[in-house]
Tab-separated table of N, CA, C and O in Angstrom:
chain	number	residue	atom	x	y	z
A	263	MET	N	1.995	-8.422	10.271
A	263	MET	CA	2.087	-9.560	11.164
A	263	MET	C	0.514	-9.955	9.966
A	263	MET	O	0.000	-8.984	9.819
A	264	THR	N	0.130	-11.437	9.592
A	264	THR	CA	-0.471	-11.478	8.949
A	264	THR	C	-1.346	-12.810	9.511
A	264	THR	O	-0.660	-13.584	10.253
A	265	ALA	N	-1.976	-13.268	9.517
A	265	ALA	CA	-3.478	-13.947	10.560
A	265	ALA	C	-4.038	-14.650	9.429
A	265	ALA	O	-4.184	-14.566	7.973
A	266	PRO	N	-3.859	-15.800	9.640
A	266	PRO	CA	-4.903	-16.489	9.288
A	266	PRO	C	-6.285	-16.119	8.764
A	266	PRO	O	-6.846	-16.112	9.216
A	267	PRO	N	-7.111	-17.075	7.345
A	267	PRO	CA	-7.875	-16.449	7.410
A	267	PRO	C	-9.286	-16.454	8.135
A	267	PRO	O	-10.466	-16.036	8.564
A	268	ASP	N	-9.020	-17.627	9.304
A	268	ASP	CA	-10.163	-17.276	10.193
A	268	ASP	C	-9.674	-17.939	11.479
A	268	ASP	O	-7.939	-18.708	12.443
A	269	SER	N	-9.542	-16.618	11.499
A	269	SER	CA	-8.183	-16.645	13.634
A	269	SER	C	-9.328	-14.766	14.572
A	269	SER	O	-10.217	-14.662	13.538
A	270	THR	N	-9.092	-15.197	15.300
A	270	THR	CA	-9.543	-14.545	16.084
A	270	THR	C	-7.623	-13.294	16.612
A	270	THR	O	-7.144	-13.837	16.705
A	271	ILE	N	-7.761	-11.554	16.239
A	271	ILE	CA	-6.713	-11.058	16.849
A	271	ILE	C	-6.786	-9.828	17.846
A	271	ILE	O	-7.483	-9.875	17.619
A	272	GLU	N	-6.397	-10.356	18.948
A	272	GLU	CA	-6.913	-9.033	19.698
A	272	GLU	C	-6.306	-7.823	19.642
A	272	GLU	O	-4.311	-7.715	19.768
A	273	PHE	N	-6.120	-6.793	20.129
A	273	PHE	CA	-4.847	-5.506	20.258
A	273	PHE	C	-5.217	-4.111	21.041
A	273	PHE	O	-6.342	-4.133	21.421
A	274	SER	N	-4.858	-3.945	20.644
A	274	SER	CA	-4.353	-2.513	21.900
A	274	SER	C	-5.072	-1.718	21.374
A	274	SER	O	-5.484	-0.858	22.270
A	275	ARG	N	-4.809	-1.551	20.542
A	275	ARG	CA	-5.013	0.008	19.523
A	275	ARG	C	-5.978	0.196	18.529
A	275	ARG	O	-5.195	-0.609	17.327
A	276	ALA	N	-7.046	0.147	17.894
A	276	ALA	CA	-7.579	0.131	16.416
A	276	ALA	C	-7.357	1.867	16.289
A	276	ALA	O	-7.752	2.747	16.322
A	277	LEU	N	-7.743	1.845	14.591
A	277	LEU	CA	-7.992	3.684	14.157
A	277	LEU	C	-8.365	3.258	13.609
A	277	LEU	O	-8.753	3.688	12.124
A	278	ALA	N	-9.627	3.578	13.878
A	278	ALA	CA	-10.912	3.775	13.531
A	278	ALA	C	-11.854	4.763	14.117
A	278	ALA	O	-11.435	5.424	16.142
A	279	ALA	N	-12.792	4.993	13.663
A	279	ALA	CA	-13.864	6.365	14.657
A	279	ALA	C	-14.654	5.696	15.572
A	279	ALA	O	-14.559	6.400	16.372
A	280	ASP	N	-15.266	4.373	15.286
A	280	ASP	CA	-16.528	3.712	16.552
A	280	ASP	C	-15.654	2.991	17.816
A	280	ASP	O	-16.341	2.754	18.366
A	281	LEU	N	-14.237	2.818	17.163
A	281	LEU	CA	-13.327	1.551	18.399
A	281	LEU	C	-12.250	2.092	19.190
A	281	LEU	O	-11.008	1.422	18.074
A	282	ALA	N	-11.448	2.605	19.226
A	282	ALA	CA	-10.409	3.253	19.819
A	282	ALA	C	-9.717	3.053	20.452
A	282	ALA	O	-8.544	2.318	20.340
A	283	GLY	N	-10.212	1.669	21.231
A	283	GLY	CA	-9.054	1.512	22.719
A	283	GLY	C	-9.062	-0.505	22.012
A	283	GLY	O	-8.577	-0.611	20.606
A	284	PRO	N	-9.000	-1.067	23.743
A	284	PRO	CA	-8.831	-2.336	23.521
A	284	PRO	C	-9.586	-3.110	22.536
A	284	PRO	O	-10.728	-3.213	22.768
A	285	GLY	N	-9.368	-4.231	21.787
A	285	GLY	CA	-10.836	-4.511	21.436
A	285	GLY	C	-10.313	-6.516	20.278
A	285	GLY	O	-8.685	-6.409	20.718
A	286	ARG	N	-11.496	-7.254	19.525
A	286	ARG	CA	-10.883	-7.903	19.075
A	286	ARG	C	-11.587	-8.238	17.806
A	286	ARG	O	-12.571	-7.621	17.737
A	287	LEU	N	-10.769	-9.309	16.990
A	287	LEU	CA	-11.578	-8.739	15.490
A	287	LEU	C	-11.300	-9.919	15.144
A	287	LEU	O	-10.044	-11.000	15.464
A	288	VAL	N	-12.008	-10.592	14.570
A	288	VAL	CA	-12.086	-12.375	14.743
A	288	VAL	C	-12.722	-12.455	12.778
A	288	VAL	O	-13.650	-11.627	12.142
A	289	LEU	N	-11.913	-12.892	12.462
A	289	LEU	CA	-12.040	-13.424	11.126
A	289	LEU	C	-12.183	-14.611	10.548
A	289	LEU	O	-11.976	-15.636	11.252
A	290	SER	N	-13.171	-14.777	9.298
A	290	SER	CA	-13.982	-16.171	8.933
A	290	SER	C	-14.036	-15.476	6.876
A	290	SER	O	-13.473	-15.013	6.618
A	291	GLY	N	-13.578	-16.912	6.419
A	291	GLY	CA	-12.998	-16.916	5.640
A	291	GLY	C	-11.939	-15.591	4.675
A	291	GLY	O	-11.851	-15.121	3.500
A	292	GLY	N	-11.063	-15.309	5.470
A	292	GLY	CA	-10.414	-14.080	5.093
A	292	GLY	C	-10.711	-12.865	5.352
A	292	GLY	O	-10.480	-11.739	4.497
A	293	HIS	N	-11.730	-12.677	5.686
A	293	HIS	CA	-12.820	-11.609	5.697
A	293	HIS	C	-13.084	-11.414	7.124
A	293	HIS	O	-13.128	-11.978	7.810
A	294	ILE	N	-12.975	-10.038	7.436
A	294	ILE	CA	-13.843	-9.234	8.697
A	294	ILE	C	-14.414	-8.853	9.046
A	294	ILE	O	-15.901	-8.856	8.620
A	295	ALA	N	-15.807	-10.338	10.048
A	295	ALA	CA	-16.147	-11.011	10.826
A	295	ALA	C	-17.024	-9.929	11.625
A	295	ALA	O	-18.589	-10.233	11.746
A	296	GLN	N	-16.163	-9.673	12.636
A	296	GLN	CA	-16.540	-8.901	13.856
A	296	GLN	C	-15.375	-7.791	14.197
A	296	GLN	O	-14.780	-8.432	14.619
A	297	VAL	N	-15.917	-7.173	14.579
A	297	VAL	CA	-14.979	-6.548	15.740
A	297	VAL	C	-16.043	-5.669	17.230
A	297	VAL	O	-16.765	-5.174	17.191
A	298	THR	N	-14.927	-6.271	17.994
A	298	THR	CA	-15.820	-5.832	18.897
A	298	THR	C	-14.816	-5.621	20.303
A	298	THR	O	-13.635	-5.618	20.192
A	299	ALA	N	-15.093	-4.187	21.399
A	299	ALA	CA	-14.605	-4.038	22.275
A	299	ALA	C	-13.841	-5.201	23.277
A	299	ALA	O	-14.632	-6.139	23.218
A	300	ALA	N	-13.322	-5.062	23.649
A	300	ALA	CA	-12.269	-6.466	24.578
A	300	ALA	C	-11.372	-5.559	25.489
A	300	ALA	O	-10.850	-4.422	25.879
A	301	ASP	N	-10.557	-6.588	26.808
A	301	ASP	CA	-9.605	-5.950	27.853
A	301	ASP	C	-8.407	-5.879	26.757
A	301	ASP	O	-8.365	-6.878	25.452
A	302	ALA	N	-7.614	-5.071	27.454
A	302	ALA	CA	-5.613	-5.114	26.697
A	302	ALA	C	-5.092	-5.993	26.553
A	302	ALA	O	-5.475	-7.024	27.565
A	303	PRO	N	-4.799	-6.844	25.303
A	303	PRO	CA	-4.342	-8.184	24.821
A	303	PRO	C	-2.661	-7.594	26.182
A	303	PRO	O	-2.587	-6.442	26.370
A	304	ALA	N	-2.277	-8.791	25.999
A	304	ALA	CA	-0.546	-9.161	26.302
A	304	ALA	C	0.508	-8.668	25.612
A	304	ALA	O	1.764	-7.744	25.971
A	305	VAL	N	0.770	-8.402	24.516
A	305	VAL	CA	0.952	-7.637	23.374
A	305	VAL	C	0.216	-6.314	22.463
A	305	VAL	O	-0.769	-6.807	22.725
A	306	ALA	N	1.557	-5.712	22.337
A	306	ALA	CA	0.141	-3.594	21.650
A	306	ALA	C	0.500	-4.549	20.845
A	306	ALA	O	0.855	-4.943	19.639
A	307	THR	N	-1.134	-4.226	19.701
A	307	THR	CA	-1.057	-4.276	18.260
A	307	THR	C	-1.868	-3.851	18.061
A	307	THR	O	-2.920	-2.703	18.700
A	308	VAL	N	-1.626	-2.840	16.386
A	308	VAL	CA	-2.634	-1.512	16.160
A	308	VAL	C	-2.983	-2.245	14.778
A	308	VAL	O	-2.730	-2.855	14.306
A	309	VAL	N	-4.254	-2.076	14.799
A	309	VAL	CA	-5.286	-2.544	13.814
A	309	VAL	C	-5.315	-1.158	12.982
A	309	VAL	O	-6.337	-0.698	13.549
A	310	MET	N	-4.569	-1.160	11.981
A	310	MET	CA	-5.423	-0.529	10.793
A	310	MET	C	-5.234	-0.935	9.253
A	310	MET	O	-5.362	-1.424	8.758
A	311	PRO	N	-6.401	-0.078	8.796
A	311	PRO	CA	-7.198	-0.334	7.364
A	311	PRO	C	-5.757	-0.502	6.947
A	311	PRO	O	-4.242	0.039	6.985
A	312	ALA	N	-6.023	-1.193	5.267
A	312	ALA	CA	-4.081	-1.009	4.228
A	312	ALA	C	-3.981	0.641	3.542
A	312	ALA	O	-5.120	1.793	3.714
A	313	LEU	N	-3.075	0.733	3.647
A	313	LEU	CA	-2.516	1.642	2.766
A	313	LEU	C	-2.730	2.288	1.450
A	313	LEU	O	-3.189	1.343	0.936
A	314	SER	N	-3.226	3.799	1.034
A	314	SER	CA	-4.158	3.749	-0.047
A	314	SER	C	-3.031	4.980	-0.412
A	314	SER	O	-1.907	5.244	-0.469
A	315	ASN	N	-2.326	4.053	-1.807
A	315	ASN	CA	-2.159	5.137	-3.073
A	315	ASN	C	-2.001	5.970	-3.863
A	315	ASN	O	-3.281	5.339	-5.237
A	316	ALA	N	-3.039	7.082	-3.283
A	316	ALA	CA	-3.520	8.597	-4.028
A	316	ALA	C	-2.982	9.590	-5.026
A	316	ALA	O	-3.697	9.949	-5.606
A	317	HIS	N	-1.451	8.913	-5.341
A	317	HIS	CA	-0.724	9.277	-6.343
A	317	HIS	C	0.508	9.107	-6.928
A	317	HIS	O	1.076	8.050	-6.698
A	318	ASP	N	-0.022	8.311	-8.353
A	318	ASP	CA	0.869	7.490	-8.865
A	318	ASP	C	0.855	7.149	-10.012
A	318	ASP	O	-0.819	7.124	-10.305
A	319	HIS	N	1.384	6.819	-10.822
A	319	HIS	CA	1.853	7.206	-12.348
A	319	HIS	C	1.626	6.372	-13.221
A	319	HIS	O	1.815	5.901	-14.048
A	320	GLY	N	1.742	4.612	-12.345
A	320	GLY	CA	2.336	3.568	-12.354
A	320	GLY	C	3.649	3.346	-13.731
A	320	GLY	O	3.111	2.327	-14.403
A	321	ARG	N	4.052	3.973	-12.916
A	321	ARG	CA	6.150	3.907	-13.785
A	321	ARG	C	6.671	2.304	-13.108
A	321	ARG	O	7.061	2.549	-11.858
A	322	GLY	N	7.130	1.081	-14.459
A	322	GLY	CA	7.620	0.644	-13.262
A	322	GLY	C	9.449	0.327	-13.311
A	322	GLY	O	9.595	0.034	-12.713
A	323	LEU	N	9.583	1.295	-14.641
A	323	LEU	CA	10.454	1.405	-14.595
A	323	LEU	C	11.351	3.017	-13.628
A	323	LEU	O	10.088	3.992	-13.793
A	324	ARG	N	11.476	2.989	-12.534
A	324	ARG	CA	12.183	4.524	-12.027
A	324	ARG	C	12.165	5.749	-12.772
A	324	ARG	O	13.273	5.344	-13.635
A	325	THR	N	11.810	6.776	-13.118
A	325	THR	CA	12.439	7.916	-13.744
A	325	THR	C	14.343	8.149	-13.423
A	325	THR	O	15.103	8.154	-14.322
A	326	VAL	N	14.633	7.680	-11.989
A	326	VAL	CA	16.308	7.874	-12.104
A	326	VAL	C	16.831	7.046	-12.521
A	326	VAL	O	17.883	7.332	-12.874
A	327	ALA	N	16.580	5.492	-13.389
A	327	ALA	CA	17.282	4.427	-14.029
A	327	ALA	C	17.727	4.901	-15.176
A	327	ALA	O	18.279	4.489	-15.438
A	328	PHE	N	16.844	6.315	-15.924
A	328	PHE	CA	17.045	6.566	-16.842
A	328	PHE	C	17.666	7.709	-17.613
A	328	PHE	O	17.224	8.639	-18.024
A	329	GLY	N	17.664	8.489	-16.035
A	329	GLY	CA	18.617	9.331	-15.880
A	329	GLY	C	17.641	10.961	-15.800
A	329	GLY	O	18.412	11.846	-15.284
A	330	ALA	N	16.459	10.969	-15.936
A	330	ALA	CA	15.497	11.687	-15.047
A	330	ALA	C	15.253	11.672	-13.815
A	330	ALA	O	14.338	11.475	-13.427
A	331	GLY	N	15.950	11.970	-12.962
A	331	GLY	CA	16.864	12.219	-11.388
A	331	GLY	C	15.364	13.285	-10.762
A	331	GLY	O	13.828	13.870	-11.790
A	332	ASP	N	14.556	13.264	-9.557
A	332	ASP	CA	14.155	13.781	-8.707
A	332	ASP	C	14.100	15.447	-9.223
A	332	ASP	O	15.035	15.243	-7.731
A	333	GLU	N	14.032	16.052	-9.287
A	333	GLU	CA	14.255	16.894	-9.906
A	333	GLU	C	13.133	18.236	-9.770
A	333	GLU	O	13.002	17.325	-10.017
A	334	ALA	N	13.483	19.342	-9.991
A	334	ALA	CA	12.564	20.186	-10.474
A	334	ALA	C	11.204	19.443	-11.281
A	334	ALA	O	12.041	19.121	-12.769
A	335	LEU	N	10.502	19.393	-11.362
A	335	LEU	CA	9.343	19.098	-12.594
A	335	LEU	C	10.194	19.602	-14.482
A	335	LEU	O	10.067	18.666	-15.068
A	336	GLU	N	10.104	20.702	-14.407
A	336	GLU	CA	11.138	21.500	-15.106
A	336	GLU	C	11.797	21.056	-16.142
A	336	GLU	O	12.084	20.896	-17.140
A	337	VAL	N	12.993	20.309	-14.969
A	337	VAL	CA	14.204	19.883	-15.532
A	337	VAL	C	13.730	18.118	-16.160
A	337	VAL	O	14.108	17.804	-16.895
A	338	TRP	N	12.982	17.604	-15.225
A	338	TRP	CA	13.042	15.831	-15.571
A	338	TRP	C	12.045	15.642	-16.457
A	338	TRP	O	12.333	15.233	-17.251
A	339	ILE	N	10.741	16.088	-16.608
A	339	ILE	CA	9.828	16.382	-18.237
A	339	ILE	C	10.044	16.495	-19.685
A	339	ILE	O	10.396	15.064	-20.167
A	340	PRO	N	11.615	17.282	-20.068
A	340	PRO	CA	12.287	17.291	-21.152
A	340	PRO	C	13.090	15.589	-21.264
A	340	PRO	O	13.271	14.215	-22.030
A	341	LYS	N	12.862	15.453	-19.924
A	341	LYS	CA	14.130	13.611	-19.621
A	341	LYS	C	13.447	12.510	-19.621
A	341	LYS	O	13.427	11.577	-20.176
A	342	LEU	N	11.844	12.772	-20.023
A	342	LEU	CA	10.851	11.404	-20.435
A	342	LEU	C	11.167	10.896	-21.368
A	342	LEU	O	10.935	9.948	-21.881
A	343	GLY	N	11.314	11.734	-22.379
A	343	GLY	CA	11.810	11.149	-23.790
A	343	GLY	C	13.293	10.394	-23.600
A	343	GLY	O	12.877	9.353	-25.149
A	344	LEU	N	13.759	9.920	-22.613
A	344	LEU	CA	14.555	8.929	-22.737
A	344	LEU	C	14.384	7.536	-22.164
A	344	LEU	O	15.372	6.757	-22.439
A	345	GLU	N	12.896	7.981	-21.695
A	345	GLU	CA	12.512	6.211	-20.824
A	345	GLU	C	12.459	5.322	-21.822
A	345	GLU	O	12.168	5.145	-22.948
A	346	PRO	N	13.397	4.073	-21.926
A	346	PRO	CA	13.176	3.260	-23.122
A	346	PRO	C	11.330	2.699	-23.439
A	346	PRO	O	10.625	2.928	-21.932
A	347	ARG	N	11.284	1.974	-24.078
A	347	ARG	CA	9.930	1.401	-24.431
A	347	ARG	C	9.495	-0.125	-23.628
A	347	ARG	O	11.212	-0.493	-23.494
A	348	ILE	N	8.230	0.128	-22.790
A	348	ILE	CA	8.475	-0.715	-21.796
A	348	ILE	C	7.377	-1.672	-22.104
A	348	ILE	O	6.450	-1.253	-22.063
A	349	ASP	N	6.855	-2.853	-22.805
A	349	ASP	CA	5.327	-3.556	-22.182
A	349	ASP	C	4.659	-3.336	-21.381
A	349	ASP	O	4.855	-2.778	-19.890
A	350	PRO	N	3.745	-2.321	-22.103
A	350	PRO	CA	2.539	-1.498	-21.178
A	350	PRO	C	1.937	-3.012	-20.033
A	350	PRO	O	2.055	-2.163	-18.783
A	351	TYR	N	2.059	-4.338	-19.632
A	351	TYR	CA	1.100	-4.484	-19.197
A	351	TYR	C	2.609	-5.124	-18.212
A	351	TYR	O	2.160	-4.983	-16.975
A	352	LEU	N	3.967	-5.158	-18.382
A	352	LEU	CA	4.941	-5.417	-17.201
A	352	LEU	C	5.227	-4.568	-17.061
A	352	LEU	O	4.826	-4.501	-15.613
A	353	ARG	N	4.960	-3.060	-17.279
A	353	ARG	CA	5.171	-1.845	-16.100
A	353	ARG	C	3.910	-1.990	-15.092
A	353	ARG	O	4.138	-1.583	-14.179
A	354	ALA	N	3.035	-2.026	-15.674
A	354	ALA	CA	1.897	-1.919	-14.747
A	354	ALA	C	2.510	-3.570	-13.788
A	354	ALA	O	2.123	-2.490	-12.327
A	355	ALA	N	2.526	-4.557	-13.852
A	355	ALA	CA	2.551	-5.708	-12.761
A	355	ALA	C	3.783	-4.985	-12.012
A	355	ALA	O	3.571	-4.758	-10.815
A	356	VAL	N	5.305	-4.487	-12.576
A	356	VAL	CA	6.249	-4.090	-12.173
A	356	VAL	C	5.463	-2.391	-10.819
A	356	VAL	O	5.619	-2.774	-10.070
A	357	ALA	N	4.017	-1.606	-11.290
A	357	ALA	CA	4.145	-0.562	-10.134
A	357	ALA	C	2.904	-1.421	-9.863
A	357	ALA	O	3.239	-0.921	-8.309
A	358	PHE	N	2.908	-2.573	-9.701
A	358	PHE	CA	1.912	-2.785	-8.911
A	358	PHE	C	2.526	-3.485	-8.143
A	358	PHE	O	2.294	-3.289	-6.641
A	359	GLY	N	3.093	-4.543	-8.338
A	359	GLY	CA	4.054	-5.286	-7.501
A	359	GLY	C	4.963	-4.447	-5.944
A	359	GLY	O	4.888	-4.623	-5.174
A	360	ARG	N	5.612	-3.383	-6.798
A	360	ARG	CA	6.215	-2.352	-6.011
A	360	ARG	C	4.988	-1.692	-5.035
A	360	ARG	O	5.339	-1.758	-3.698
A	361	GLY	N	4.128	-1.466	-5.634
A	361	GLY	CA	3.005	-0.643	-3.889
A	361	GLY	C	2.753	-2.020	-3.233
A	361	GLY	O	2.706	-1.865	-2.313
A	362	ALA	N	2.255	-3.112	-3.927
A	362	ALA	CA	1.776	-4.616	-3.047
A	362	ALA	C	2.887	-5.010	-2.003
A	362	ALA	O	3.178	-4.551	-0.518
A	363	LEU	N	4.596	-4.785	-2.282
A	363	LEU	CA	5.191	-5.233	-1.401
A	363	LEU	C	5.383	-4.010	-0.428
A	363	LEU	O	5.703	-4.193	0.679
A	364	GLY	N	4.786	-2.576	-0.295
A	364	GLY	CA	5.058	-1.435	0.029
A	364	GLY	C	3.866	-1.317	1.125
A	364	GLY	O	3.941	-0.287	1.854
A	365	GLY	N	3.190	-2.171	0.824
A	365	GLY	CA	1.780	-2.814	1.514
A	365	GLY	C	0.841	-1.692	1.306
A	365	GLY	O	-0.477	-1.155	2.264
A	366	VAL	N	0.732	-1.131	-0.034
A	366	VAL	CA	-0.325	0.004	-0.431
A	366	VAL	C	-1.703	-1.933	-0.727
A	366	VAL	O	-1.860	-2.630	-1.694
A	367	GLY	N	-3.116	-1.473	-0.154
A	367	GLY	CA	-3.970	-2.391	-0.890
A	367	GLY	C	-5.247	-1.612	-1.091
A	367	GLY	O	-5.783	-2.233	-1.777
A	368	ILE	N	-4.568	-0.121	-1.541
A	368	ILE	CA	-6.090	0.138	-2.422
A	368	ILE	C	-5.081	1.608	-3.301
A	368	ILE	O	-4.185	1.864	-3.064
A	369	LEU	N	-5.976	1.640	-4.761
A	369	LEU	CA	-4.935	2.212	-5.934
A	369	LEU	C	-5.829	2.894	-5.894
A	369	LEU	O	-7.064	2.416	-6.320
A	370	ASN	N	-6.055	4.708	-6.838
A	370	ASN	CA	-6.769	5.401	-6.714
A	370	ASN	C	-5.946	5.946	-7.650
A	370	ASN	O	-5.482	6.350	-8.307
């Protein structure tokens, strides 16, 4: 669910250390302005931070696409030489876009 930049979201559960039960999240200008406890809403909603990708090599082209399948490390590392040359900017943009579409909000 995507909320407008200025809105209020009532949730039944938050994945946060200081607020586990029902609450209200107020958005102002696209940023979280306030989070408070509240009565349970009519619809069950879970509020959580964006997913984090803690391990990614930024491959715009999946290894399976050029014959280096998802096998044991010793098998597919030599096959990386088969990877076609791709513009580094395009490769990074595709990898970033793929992560964003998958719900990733933080890259490490």
